[in-house]
Short mmCIF file of C-alpha atoms in Angstrom, two decimals:
data_model
loop_
_atom_site.label_atom_id
_atom_site.label_comp_id
_atom_site.label_asym_id
_atom_site.label_seq_id
_atom_site.Cartn_x
_atom_site.Cartn_y
_atom_site.Cartn_z
CA UNK A 22 52.63 134.51 91.03
CA UNK A 23 52.30 131.78 93.63
CA UNK A 24 53.83 128.52 91.89
CA UNK A 25 53.28 126.45 95.07
CA UNK A 26 55.62 123.76 96.27
CA UNK A 27 55.78 121.88 92.92
CA UNK A 28 56.49 125.04 90.98
CA UNK A 29 59.50 125.99 93.43
CA UNK A 30 61.01 122.44 92.85
CA UNK A 31 60.67 122.69 89.23
CA UNK A 32 62.47 126.13 89.17
CA UNK A 33 65.23 124.73 91.29
CA UNK A 34 65.56 121.73 89.07
CA UNK A 35 65.89 123.82 86.06
CA UNK A 36 68.28 126.12 87.79
CA UNK A 37 70.33 123.17 88.84
CA UNK A 38 70.37 121.66 85.30
CA UNK A 39 71.25 124.92 83.78
CA UNK A 40 74.19 125.73 86.11
CA UNK A 41 75.60 122.04 85.51
CA UNK A 42 75.47 122.75 81.93
CA UNK A 43 77.04 126.03 82.24
CA UNK A 44 79.90 124.63 84.47
CA UNK A 45 80.49 121.74 81.88
CA UNK A 46 80.75 124.29 79.00
CA UNK A 47 83.16 126.42 81.02
CA UNK A 48 85.36 123.52 81.86
CA UNK A 49 85.20 122.16 78.29
CA UNK A 50 86.23 125.67 76.98
CA UNK A 51 89.24 125.66 79.31
CA UNK A 52 90.29 122.10 78.17
CA UNK A 53 90.01 123.20 74.47
CA UNK A 54 91.60 126.48 75.01
CA UNK A 55 94.63 125.20 76.88
CA UNK A 56 95.16 122.06 74.74
CA UNK A 57 98.60 122.15 73.07
CA UNK A 58 98.35 122.69 69.18
CA UNK A 59 99.76 120.48 66.48
CA UNK A 60 103.13 121.86 65.74
CA UNK A 61 104.09 122.40 62.10
CA UNK A 62 106.63 120.08 60.53
CA UNK A 63 109.82 121.94 60.16
CA UNK A 64 112.59 121.41 57.21
CA UNK A 65 113.97 117.93 57.09
CA UNK A 66 117.42 117.68 58.84
CA UNK A 67 119.63 115.49 60.83
CA UNK A 68 121.06 118.31 63.01
CA UNK A 69 120.06 117.37 66.48
CA UNK A 70 119.10 119.96 69.08
CA UNK A 71 120.43 120.35 72.60
CA UNK A 72 117.35 118.59 74.02
CA UNK A 73 117.62 114.94 75.33
CA UNK A 74 115.64 112.32 73.58
CA UNK A 75 113.04 112.11 76.26
CA UNK A 76 112.33 115.84 75.82
CA UNK A 77 112.20 115.43 72.10
CA UNK A 78 109.68 112.79 72.51
CA UNK A 79 107.77 115.21 74.80
CA UNK A 80 107.82 117.87 72.07
CA UNK A 81 106.74 115.84 69.02
CA UNK A 82 103.86 114.10 71.00
CA UNK A 83 101.97 117.29 71.66
CA UNK A 84 103.84 117.99 74.87
CA UNK A 85 103.05 114.62 76.51
CA UNK A 86 105.85 111.99 77.18
CA UNK A 87 105.08 108.50 75.82
CA UNK A 88 106.32 105.09 76.76
CA UNK A 89 109.03 105.37 73.88
CA UNK A 90 110.84 107.89 75.90
CA UNK A 91 112.22 105.29 78.38
CA UNK A 92 114.04 102.92 76.10
CA UNK A 93 115.10 105.88 74.21
CA UNK A 94 116.87 107.23 77.17
CA UNK A 95 118.46 103.74 77.77
CA UNK A 96 119.81 103.77 74.24
CA UNK A 97 121.19 107.36 74.59
CA UNK A 98 122.97 106.16 77.83
CA UNK A 99 124.40 103.47 75.66
CA UNK A 100 125.36 105.97 73.03
CA UNK A 101 127.19 108.32 75.62
CA UNK A 102 129.17 105.35 77.11
CA UNK A 103 127.32 105.20 80.32
CA UNK A 104 126.21 101.65 79.77
CA UNK A 105 126.94 99.03 77.04
CA UNK A 106 124.36 96.83 75.23
CA UNK A 107 125.46 93.27 74.23
CA UNK A 108 123.82 90.47 72.26
CA UNK A 109 124.06 87.01 73.75
CA UNK A 110 121.68 85.21 71.22
CA UNK A 111 118.85 85.79 68.77
CA UNK A 112 116.97 88.73 70.17
CA UNK A 113 118.51 88.41 73.50
CA UNK A 114 120.19 91.48 74.75
CA UNK A 115 121.99 92.42 77.99
CA UNK A 116 122.82 95.65 79.44
CA UNK A 117 126.23 96.07 81.20
CA UNK A 118 126.97 98.98 83.68
CA UNK A 119 130.22 100.71 83.44
CA UNK A 120 132.19 101.21 86.74
CA UNK A 121 132.34 104.97 86.37
CA UNK A 122 129.99 107.64 84.84
CA UNK A 123 131.80 110.88 83.47
CA UNK A 124 128.62 112.05 81.84
CA UNK A 125 126.40 114.77 83.28
CA UNK A 126 122.95 113.12 83.66
CA UNK A 127 119.55 114.62 84.07
CA UNK A 128 117.21 113.62 86.76
CA UNK A 129 115.31 111.17 84.82
CA UNK A 130 118.44 109.69 83.11
CA UNK A 131 119.82 108.95 86.71
CA UNK A 132 116.30 107.46 87.56
CA UNK A 133 116.69 104.99 84.68
CA UNK A 134 120.29 104.32 85.64
CA UNK A 135 119.31 103.70 89.26
CA UNK A 136 116.72 101.31 87.93
CA UNK A 137 119.44 99.36 86.09
CA UNK A 138 121.56 99.26 89.12
CA UNK A 139 118.67 97.75 91.09
CA UNK A 140 118.10 94.91 88.58
CA UNK A 141 121.87 94.22 87.80
CA UNK A 142 123.83 91.23 89.02
CA UNK A 143 127.57 91.62 88.88
CA UNK A 144 126.94 94.82 86.80
CA UNK A 145 124.90 92.91 84.13
CA UNK A 146 121.19 92.73 83.62
CA UNK A 147 119.08 91.02 80.82
CA UNK A 148 117.14 93.60 78.88
CA UNK A 149 113.83 91.63 79.24
CA UNK A 150 114.32 91.89 82.91
CA UNK A 151 114.15 95.67 82.81
CA UNK A 152 110.67 95.87 83.49
CA UNK A 153 109.26 98.42 85.85
CA UNK A 154 107.28 96.03 88.19
CA UNK A 155 103.60 94.90 88.33
CA UNK A 156 100.84 96.99 86.78
CA UNK A 157 100.36 99.57 89.65
CA UNK A 158 104.10 99.83 90.48
CA UNK A 159 104.84 100.38 86.74
CA UNK A 160 102.31 103.09 86.55
CA UNK A 161 103.90 104.81 89.57
CA UNK A 162 107.39 104.54 88.11
CA UNK A 163 106.12 105.80 84.72
CA UNK A 164 104.59 108.72 86.48
CA UNK A 165 107.78 109.80 88.17
CA UNK A 166 109.59 109.57 85.04
CA UNK A 167 107.03 111.76 83.10
CA UNK A 168 106.94 114.32 85.86
CA UNK A 169 110.82 114.65 85.83
CA UNK A 170 110.77 114.96 81.91
CA UNK A 171 108.04 117.60 82.36
CA UNK A 172 109.91 119.40 84.80
CA UNK A 173 113.03 119.49 82.55
CA UNK A 174 111.10 120.75 79.60
CA UNK A 175 109.88 123.72 81.74
CA UNK A 176 113.28 124.58 82.96
CA UNK A 177 114.33 124.88 79.27
CA UNK A 178 111.39 127.18 78.72
CA UNK A 179 109.82 124.71 76.20
CA UNK A 180 106.61 124.23 78.20
CA UNK A 181 104.44 125.57 80.85
CA UNK A 182 101.47 124.05 82.97
CA UNK A 183 98.32 123.83 80.95
CA UNK A 184 95.97 123.77 83.97
CA UNK A 185 97.66 125.93 86.81
CA UNK A 186 96.46 126.27 90.35
CA UNK A 187 94.51 129.38 89.90
CA UNK A 188 92.32 127.95 87.07
CA UNK A 189 91.84 124.69 89.08
CA UNK A 190 90.63 126.81 92.21
CA UNK A 191 88.16 128.93 90.04
CA UNK A 192 86.65 125.84 88.47
CA UNK A 193 86.45 124.08 91.71
CA UNK A 194 84.78 127.04 93.34
CA UNK A 195 82.42 127.52 90.37
CA UNK A 196 81.36 123.80 90.95
CA UNK A 197 80.10 124.66 94.48
CA UNK A 198 77.05 126.56 92.94
CA UNK A 199 75.55 123.79 90.98
CA UNK A 200 76.17 121.48 93.97
CA UNK A 201 74.03 123.87 96.35
CA UNK A 202 71.27 124.03 93.69
CA UNK A 203 71.30 120.27 93.56
CA UNK A 204 70.97 120.04 97.30
CA UNK A 205 68.02 122.41 97.40
CA UNK A 206 66.32 120.80 94.49
CA UNK A 207 66.83 117.22 95.76
CA UNK A 208 68.78 115.96 98.64
CA UNK A 209 72.46 116.47 100.25
CA UNK A 210 73.79 113.08 98.87
CA UNK A 211 73.31 114.01 95.17
CA UNK A 212 74.95 117.30 95.65
CA UNK A 213 78.07 115.78 97.26
CA UNK A 214 78.03 113.35 94.39
CA UNK A 215 78.08 116.00 91.69
CA UNK A 216 80.61 117.83 93.46
CA UNK A 217 82.87 114.71 93.51
CA UNK A 218 82.20 114.04 89.81
CA UNK A 219 83.34 117.63 89.06
CA UNK A 220 86.45 117.27 90.94
CA UNK A 221 87.26 113.88 89.18
CA UNK A 222 86.50 115.61 85.75
CA UNK A 223 88.88 118.40 86.66
CA UNK A 224 91.52 115.83 87.56
CA UNK A 225 91.19 114.10 84.24
CA UNK A 226 91.63 117.43 82.29
CA UNK A 227 94.68 118.04 84.33
CA UNK A 228 95.98 114.65 83.68
CA UNK A 229 95.09 114.67 80.01
CA UNK A 230 97.25 117.65 79.12
CA UNK A 231 99.45 118.61 82.17
CA UNK A 232 101.71 120.67 79.92
CA UNK A 233 101.22 123.26 77.07
CA UNK A 234 103.40 125.00 74.64
CA UNK A 235 105.57 128.00 74.72
CA UNK A 236 106.90 129.93 71.68
CA UNK A 237 110.17 128.23 72.11
CA UNK A 238 108.56 124.93 72.64
CA UNK A 239 106.66 125.13 69.33
CA UNK A 240 109.82 126.03 67.53
CA UNK A 241 111.65 123.14 68.98
CA UNK A 242 108.95 120.63 68.31
CA UNK A 243 108.66 121.87 64.81
CA UNK A 244 112.48 121.25 64.37
CA UNK A 245 112.10 117.62 65.82
CA UNK A 246 109.18 116.94 63.62
CA UNK A 247 111.64 117.73 60.77
CA UNK A 248 114.22 115.29 62.29
CA UNK A 249 111.62 112.65 62.40
CA UNK A 250 110.51 113.19 58.85
CA UNK A 251 114.03 112.79 57.65
CA UNK A 252 114.62 109.69 59.64
CA UNK A 253 111.47 108.05 58.41
CA UNK A 254 112.59 108.24 54.90
CA UNK A 255 115.23 105.56 55.86
CA UNK A 256 113.31 102.30 55.71
CA UNK A 257 116.36 100.35 57.06
CA UNK A 258 116.67 102.63 59.99
CA UNK A 259 113.52 101.61 61.72
CA UNK A 260 114.95 97.86 61.71
CA UNK A 261 118.21 98.46 63.31
CA UNK A 262 118.76 96.65 66.74
CA UNK A 263 120.15 98.44 69.82
CA UNK A 264 123.60 97.01 68.97
CA UNK A 265 123.90 99.51 66.07
CA UNK A 266 124.12 102.40 68.49
CA UNK A 267 127.92 102.50 68.03
CA UNK A 268 127.21 102.97 64.35
CA UNK A 269 124.44 105.86 64.72
CA UNK A 270 125.48 107.16 67.99
CA UNK A 271 122.80 109.28 69.58
CA UNK A 272 120.84 109.44 66.33
CA UNK A 273 119.56 106.01 67.16
CA UNK A 274 118.42 107.16 70.59
CA UNK A 275 116.40 110.15 69.06
CA UNK A 276 114.96 107.89 66.46
CA UNK A 277 113.53 105.62 69.15
CA UNK A 278 112.34 108.74 70.98
CA UNK A 279 110.54 109.98 67.75
CA UNK A 280 108.93 106.66 66.85
CA UNK A 281 111.01 105.74 63.97
CA UNK A 282 113.44 103.31 65.30
CA UNK A 283 111.12 100.43 66.61
CA UNK A 284 113.83 97.84 65.98
CA UNK A 285 116.06 99.55 68.59
CA UNK A 286 113.51 100.21 71.34
CA UNK A 287 111.60 96.85 71.02
CA UNK A 288 114.19 94.77 72.59
CA UNK A 289 114.20 97.06 75.63
CA UNK A 290 110.75 96.70 77.19
CA UNK A 291 111.16 98.87 80.22
CA UNK A 292 107.30 98.45 81.05
CA UNK A 293 105.03 96.22 83.07
CA UNK A 294 106.62 93.08 84.02
CA UNK A 295 105.07 89.68 82.88
CA UNK A 296 103.22 87.45 85.29
CA UNK A 297 104.63 84.26 83.73
CA UNK A 298 108.18 84.99 82.51
CA UNK A 299 111.05 86.39 84.47
CA UNK A 300 114.86 86.49 84.57
CA UNK A 301 116.95 85.25 87.49
CA UNK A 302 120.41 85.54 88.55
CA UNK A 303 120.21 83.04 91.43
CA UNK A 304 122.89 80.57 91.13
CA UNK A 305 125.49 82.96 89.62
CA UNK A 306 124.14 83.48 86.03
CA UNK A 307 121.21 84.98 84.30
CA UNK A 308 118.43 82.64 82.99
CA UNK A 309 115.01 82.85 81.86
CA UNK A 310 112.37 81.27 84.20
CA UNK A 311 108.79 80.58 83.45
CA UNK A 312 106.27 80.79 86.24
CA UNK A 313 102.87 78.93 86.66
CA UNK A 314 100.24 79.67 89.40
CA UNK A 315 98.49 76.30 89.95
CA UNK A 316 94.74 76.42 90.76
CA UNK A 317 93.18 73.23 89.25
CA UNK A 318 96.42 71.25 88.23
CA UNK A 319 98.14 69.69 89.93
CA UNK A 320 95.41 68.79 92.12
CA UNK A 321 95.53 69.78 95.74
CA UNK A 322 98.47 72.26 95.21
CA UNK A 323 98.80 74.30 98.32
CA UNK A 324 96.19 72.31 100.36
CA UNK A 325 96.67 71.14 103.83
CA UNK A 326 97.49 67.37 103.87
CA UNK A 327 94.43 66.62 106.05
CA UNK A 328 91.91 68.56 104.00
CA UNK A 329 93.37 67.20 100.62
CA UNK A 330 93.21 63.61 102.15
CA UNK A 331 89.60 64.29 103.01
CA UNK A 332 88.69 65.60 99.55
CA UNK A 333 90.72 63.03 97.65
CA UNK A 334 89.07 60.19 99.61
CA UNK A 335 85.57 61.51 99.08
CA UNK A 336 86.30 61.89 95.27
CA UNK A 337 87.72 58.32 95.02
CA UNK A 338 85.13 56.75 96.96
CA UNK A 339 82.19 58.76 95.46
CA UNK A 340 83.34 58.20 91.87
CA UNK A 341 83.96 54.52 92.64
CA UNK A 342 80.65 54.01 94.05
CA UNK A 343 79.04 55.60 90.83
CA UNK A 344 81.20 53.32 88.67
CA UNK A 345 80.20 50.17 90.69
CA UNK A 346 76.57 50.97 90.40
CA UNK A 347 75.90 52.48 86.99
CA UNK A 348 79.24 51.82 85.38
CA UNK A 349 78.03 48.96 83.09
CA UNK A 350 74.99 50.93 82.13
CA UNK A 351 77.10 53.79 81.11
CA UNK A 352 79.45 51.59 79.08
CA UNK A 353 76.56 50.12 77.04
CA UNK A 354 74.91 53.51 76.49
CA UNK A 355 77.75 54.95 74.60
CA UNK A 356 77.99 58.69 73.33
CA UNK A 357 77.79 61.24 76.22
CA UNK A 358 77.53 58.45 78.84
CA UNK A 359 80.97 57.36 77.74
CA UNK A 360 82.36 60.76 78.47
CA UNK A 361 80.79 60.67 82.00
CA UNK A 362 82.25 57.18 82.58
CA UNK A 363 85.71 58.48 81.64
CA UNK A 364 85.32 61.42 83.91
CA UNK A 365 84.32 58.96 86.69
CA UNK A 366 87.35 56.95 86.03
CA UNK A 367 89.66 60.07 86.23
CA UNK A 368 88.06 61.07 89.36
CA UNK A 369 88.98 57.82 90.97
CA UNK A 370 92.54 58.03 89.76
CA UNK A 371 93.00 61.64 90.83
CA UNK A 372 91.39 60.99 94.21
CA UNK A 373 93.60 58.07 94.98
CA UNK A 374 96.69 60.17 93.80
CA UNK A 375 95.72 62.92 96.16
CA UNK A 376 95.20 60.58 99.04
CA UNK A 377 98.53 59.04 98.59
CA UNK A 378 100.31 62.41 98.16
CA UNK A 379 98.49 63.74 101.33
CA UNK A 380 99.36 60.66 103.46
CA UNK A 381 102.89 60.92 102.34
CA UNK A 382 103.09 64.73 103.24
CA UNK A 383 101.93 64.13 106.84
CA UNK A 384 105.42 63.60 107.98
CA UNK A 385 107.52 64.93 105.14
CA UNK A 386 108.70 68.50 104.54
CA UNK A 387 111.15 70.42 102.40
CA UNK A 388 112.84 73.84 102.50
CA UNK A 389 113.41 76.12 99.56
CA UNK A 390 115.46 79.07 99.71
CA UNK A 391 115.78 81.82 97.21
CA UNK A 392 114.80 85.24 95.79
CA UNK A 393 111.01 86.04 95.20
CA UNK A 394 110.58 86.38 91.60
CA UNK A 395 106.91 87.11 91.64
CA UNK A 396 104.30 88.12 94.18
CA UNK A 397 100.84 87.82 92.81
CA UNK A 398 97.08 87.84 93.85
CA UNK A 399 94.19 86.57 91.72
CA UNK A 400 90.51 86.28 92.28
CA UNK A 401 88.10 88.79 93.85
CA UNK A 402 87.82 90.11 97.45
CA UNK A 403 85.58 87.37 98.50
CA UNK A 404 87.90 84.47 97.43
CA UNK A 405 91.44 85.88 96.77
CA UNK A 406 94.31 83.69 95.90
CA UNK A 407 97.90 84.56 96.98
CA UNK A 408 100.90 83.22 95.29
CA UNK A 409 104.72 83.46 96.01
CA UNK A 410 107.20 82.29 93.10
CA UNK A 411 110.65 81.37 94.70
CA UNK A 412 113.51 80.59 92.47
CA UNK A 413 115.90 77.91 94.15
CA UNK A 414 118.01 77.81 90.99
CA UNK A 415 117.13 74.25 90.14
CA UNK A 416 114.62 74.54 87.33
CA UNK A 417 113.61 76.88 84.44
CA UNK A 418 110.01 76.42 85.43
CA UNK A 419 108.58 77.45 88.85
CA UNK A 420 105.39 76.54 90.40
CA UNK A 421 104.44 79.42 92.67
CA UNK A 422 103.45 78.46 96.22
CA UNK A 423 99.92 79.24 97.16
CA UNK A 424 99.85 80.73 100.53
CA UNK A 425 97.65 82.23 103.22
CA UNK A 426 97.22 86.01 103.43
CA UNK A 427 99.15 86.03 106.77
CA UNK A 428 102.23 84.52 105.06
CA UNK A 429 101.89 86.83 101.97
CA UNK A 430 101.65 90.11 103.94
CA UNK A 431 105.08 91.79 104.52
CA UNK A 432 106.85 90.10 101.62
CA UNK A 433 108.89 92.12 99.06
CA UNK A 434 109.47 90.91 95.57
CA UNK A 435 113.24 90.40 95.07
CA UNK A 436 114.04 89.50 98.65
CA UNK A 437 115.51 86.14 99.80
CA UNK A 438 113.32 83.86 101.74
CA UNK A 439 113.01 80.26 102.97
CA UNK A 440 109.94 78.59 102.60
CA UNK A 441 109.07 75.19 104.38
CA UNK A 442 106.40 73.16 102.54
CA UNK A 443 105.12 69.71 102.38
CA UNK A 444 106.80 67.69 99.72
CA UNK A 445 104.10 66.72 97.35
CA UNK A 446 101.19 69.15 97.79
CA UNK A 447 103.45 72.05 98.60
CA UNK A 448 101.52 73.27 101.50
CA UNK A 449 103.36 76.22 103.03
CA UNK A 450 104.11 75.77 106.80
CA UNK A 451 106.03 78.73 107.32
CA UNK A 452 108.17 81.57 105.54
CA UNK A 453 111.30 83.00 106.97
CA UNK A 454 111.65 86.45 105.71
CA UNK A 455 115.43 86.31 105.11
CA UNK A 456 117.52 83.25 104.68
CA UNK A 457 119.84 84.62 107.63
CA UNK A 458 117.12 85.99 109.89
CA UNK A 459 114.72 83.59 111.82
CA UNK A 460 111.87 86.07 111.71
CA UNK A 461 108.72 84.57 110.44
CA UNK A 462 106.76 86.59 107.70
CA UNK A 463 103.54 85.30 108.69
#
């Protein structure tokens, strides 16, 4: 039976569609078959097992590490006298490192301890300063921590890879068939796109449930769920602060890991750092600092004095001309016209102020030396704004310098730099990468 060209295309399209559906069903079946089951809740008990809090967190959350595991690990380090947690005000907690560590630590406990050392000044760091960096950096930090906990659970025989290399290879190879049929039915580009989508979907499945149960893991998970049920019965336990670790010992750390000690884990963020709030030890003592990223106010912030002078003069002259010609009319009109009149007046005042500041900046400059508290970029690719927040120790509020990309490139958050700017508009002239090194950053 000769179907002709159109008939052949139809058959290829049907075959391609059927192969795609079959592949999706196969991938879905693998996902469902290898998804960890919900462990049963064991008898209520306060007898702790040998697993660290992070592994207990992993077991009760269907073999996935959650964010609660990080502060729980820190609380456990305090319970084991590796660090001390102090309170210096309402909801203001500090972590103090001890000079020597006698405890045997896991890889991820050392990872958390190294993070403390990195942020500490004279062995002390505010709890609020224990963030793990900006969004992307925090994700990478958390990914390393989770992988280390996963590896420890595997070494203990509590879990195994849910999506091993063999299964991934088989499903990847099976995706080639639908891609070839799509190529035959349509064009090469859609087939490449379909194969890429298949790889992305496989990566998502692998990331969704990287670990699955073992018989020993299910038994341990059931036991820890029993511990969580017992702790949850104590309503006051959920409100205890990290300071009560001396009273509750490691039980408080396990409560935080199991999600029933929010009062202990809440003051220890250990997550994404804030853009606008930071802690700085520059000047010899820890203090909170608020950071602003000026864009509209103050006017002309970061602009070259010549450009600011021109814009300010144009605003003052233009608005003044409008006021001179139609000001009386606007004043008599009332209503919305009055708002326009006030706007013109404000434009004159701001324009004159910018002109004066730009004129004064022509021959004046200041140098600011201190650590970089924040490096941030805002806007889209077409118009990106670069900011560098430097703490000179003189104010609890910092206006981040708006800089060019050439100045921003190569800087690292935390390093000490010297910035030379104009006095009023804070136009950055140059940045020295280190206070003791005359190497320009841009």
